[in-house]
GROMACS .gro file of C-alpha atoms in nm:
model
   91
    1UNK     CA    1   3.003   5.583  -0.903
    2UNK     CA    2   3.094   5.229  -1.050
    3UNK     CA    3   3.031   5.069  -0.753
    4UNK     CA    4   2.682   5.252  -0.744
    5UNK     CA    5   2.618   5.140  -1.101
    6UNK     CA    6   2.749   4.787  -1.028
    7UNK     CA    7   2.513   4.762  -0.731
    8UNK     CA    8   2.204   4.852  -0.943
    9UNK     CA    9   2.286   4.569  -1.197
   10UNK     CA   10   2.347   4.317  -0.931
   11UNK     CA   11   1.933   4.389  -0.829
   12UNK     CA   12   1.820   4.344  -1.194
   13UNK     CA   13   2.009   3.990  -1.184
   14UNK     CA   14   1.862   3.894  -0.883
   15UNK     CA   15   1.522   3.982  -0.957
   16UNK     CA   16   1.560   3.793  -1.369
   17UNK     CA   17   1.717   3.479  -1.135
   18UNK     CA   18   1.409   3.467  -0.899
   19UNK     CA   19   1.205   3.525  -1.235
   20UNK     CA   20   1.377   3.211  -1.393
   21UNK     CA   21   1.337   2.995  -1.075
   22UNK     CA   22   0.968   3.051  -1.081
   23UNK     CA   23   0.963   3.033  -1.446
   24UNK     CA   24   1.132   2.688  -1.409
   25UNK     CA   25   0.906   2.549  -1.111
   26UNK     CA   26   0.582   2.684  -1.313
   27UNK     CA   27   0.715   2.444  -1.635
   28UNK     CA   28   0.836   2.189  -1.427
   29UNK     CA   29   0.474   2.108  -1.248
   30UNK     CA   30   0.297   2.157  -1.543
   31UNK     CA   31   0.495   1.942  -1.794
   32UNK     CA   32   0.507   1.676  -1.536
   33UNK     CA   33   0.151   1.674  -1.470
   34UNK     CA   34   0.097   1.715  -1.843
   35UNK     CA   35  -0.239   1.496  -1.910
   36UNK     CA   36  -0.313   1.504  -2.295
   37UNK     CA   37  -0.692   1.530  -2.237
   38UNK     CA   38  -0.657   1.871  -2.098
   39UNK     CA   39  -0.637   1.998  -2.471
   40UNK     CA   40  -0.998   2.017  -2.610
   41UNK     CA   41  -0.820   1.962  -2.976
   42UNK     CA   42  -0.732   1.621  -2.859
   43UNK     CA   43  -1.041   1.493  -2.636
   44UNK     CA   44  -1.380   1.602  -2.693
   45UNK     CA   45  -1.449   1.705  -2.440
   46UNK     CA   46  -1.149   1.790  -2.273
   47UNK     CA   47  -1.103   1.704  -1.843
   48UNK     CA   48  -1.308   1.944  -1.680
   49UNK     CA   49  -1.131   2.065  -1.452
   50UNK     CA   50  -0.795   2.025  -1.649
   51UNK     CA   51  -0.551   1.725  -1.452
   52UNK     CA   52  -0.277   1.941  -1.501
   53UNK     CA   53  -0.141   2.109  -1.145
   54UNK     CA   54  -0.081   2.451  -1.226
   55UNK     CA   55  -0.458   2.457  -1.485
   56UNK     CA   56  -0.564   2.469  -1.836
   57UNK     CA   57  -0.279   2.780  -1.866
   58UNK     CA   58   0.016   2.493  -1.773
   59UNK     CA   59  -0.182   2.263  -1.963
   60UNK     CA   60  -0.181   2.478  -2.295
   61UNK     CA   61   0.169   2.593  -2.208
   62UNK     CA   62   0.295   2.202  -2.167
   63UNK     CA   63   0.155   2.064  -2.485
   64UNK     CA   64   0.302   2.376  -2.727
   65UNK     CA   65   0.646   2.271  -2.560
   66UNK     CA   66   0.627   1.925  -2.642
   67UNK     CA   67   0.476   2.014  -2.989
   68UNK     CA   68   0.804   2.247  -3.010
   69UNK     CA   69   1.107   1.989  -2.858
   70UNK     CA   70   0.877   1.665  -2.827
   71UNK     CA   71   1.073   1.500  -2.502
   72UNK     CA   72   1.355   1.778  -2.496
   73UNK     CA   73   1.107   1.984  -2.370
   74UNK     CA   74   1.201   1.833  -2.012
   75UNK     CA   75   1.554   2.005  -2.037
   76UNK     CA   76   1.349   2.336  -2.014
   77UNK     CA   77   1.333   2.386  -1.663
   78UNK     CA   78   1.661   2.234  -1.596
   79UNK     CA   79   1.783   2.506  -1.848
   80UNK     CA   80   1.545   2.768  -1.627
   81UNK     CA   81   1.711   2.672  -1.273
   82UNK     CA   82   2.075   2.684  -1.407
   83UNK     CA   83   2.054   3.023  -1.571
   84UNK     CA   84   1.855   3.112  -1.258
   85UNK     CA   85   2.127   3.024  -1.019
   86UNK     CA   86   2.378   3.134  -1.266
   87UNK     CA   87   2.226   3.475  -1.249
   88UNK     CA   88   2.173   3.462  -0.872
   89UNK     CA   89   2.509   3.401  -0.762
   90UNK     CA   90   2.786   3.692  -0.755
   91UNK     CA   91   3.043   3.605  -1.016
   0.00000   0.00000   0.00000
């Protein structure tokens, strides 16, 4: 029964590290590909289409995380792909 239990939690990890991995790729292309005149509140009118790799969505996303942590915001992903393969590993 424990090991049944045990085996159901090790799933849940897995899938919340693959979740974090892609979570950490998705920031990592669009903060490096972060182009400030994506954001229509800062160029009128903003780059159609949007310079930004993963769209207007990783644009938006990219400029409220440097608006939150400025240059920190870089240590986001890294943060993502350690708890990722924190979580995907057994112990």
């Amino acid at each position: 029964m424990a090991k049944e239990r045990e085996r159901s939690g090790f799933g849940l990890r897995r899938t919340l590290g693959v979740i974090a991995l892609l979570a950490a790729l998705f920031f990592s292309l669009g903060l490096f590909s972060y182009d400030w005149g994506d954001i229509g509140a800062l160029k009128s009118p903003a780059n159609s289409p949007a310079m930004n790799l993963i769209g207007p969505l990783g644009a938006h996303v990219s400029f409220g995380l440097f608006m939150l942590f400025g240059v920190g915001a870089y240590v986001v992903p890294l943060w993502l792909t350690v708890l990722g393969a924190v979580l995907l590993t057994d112990n």
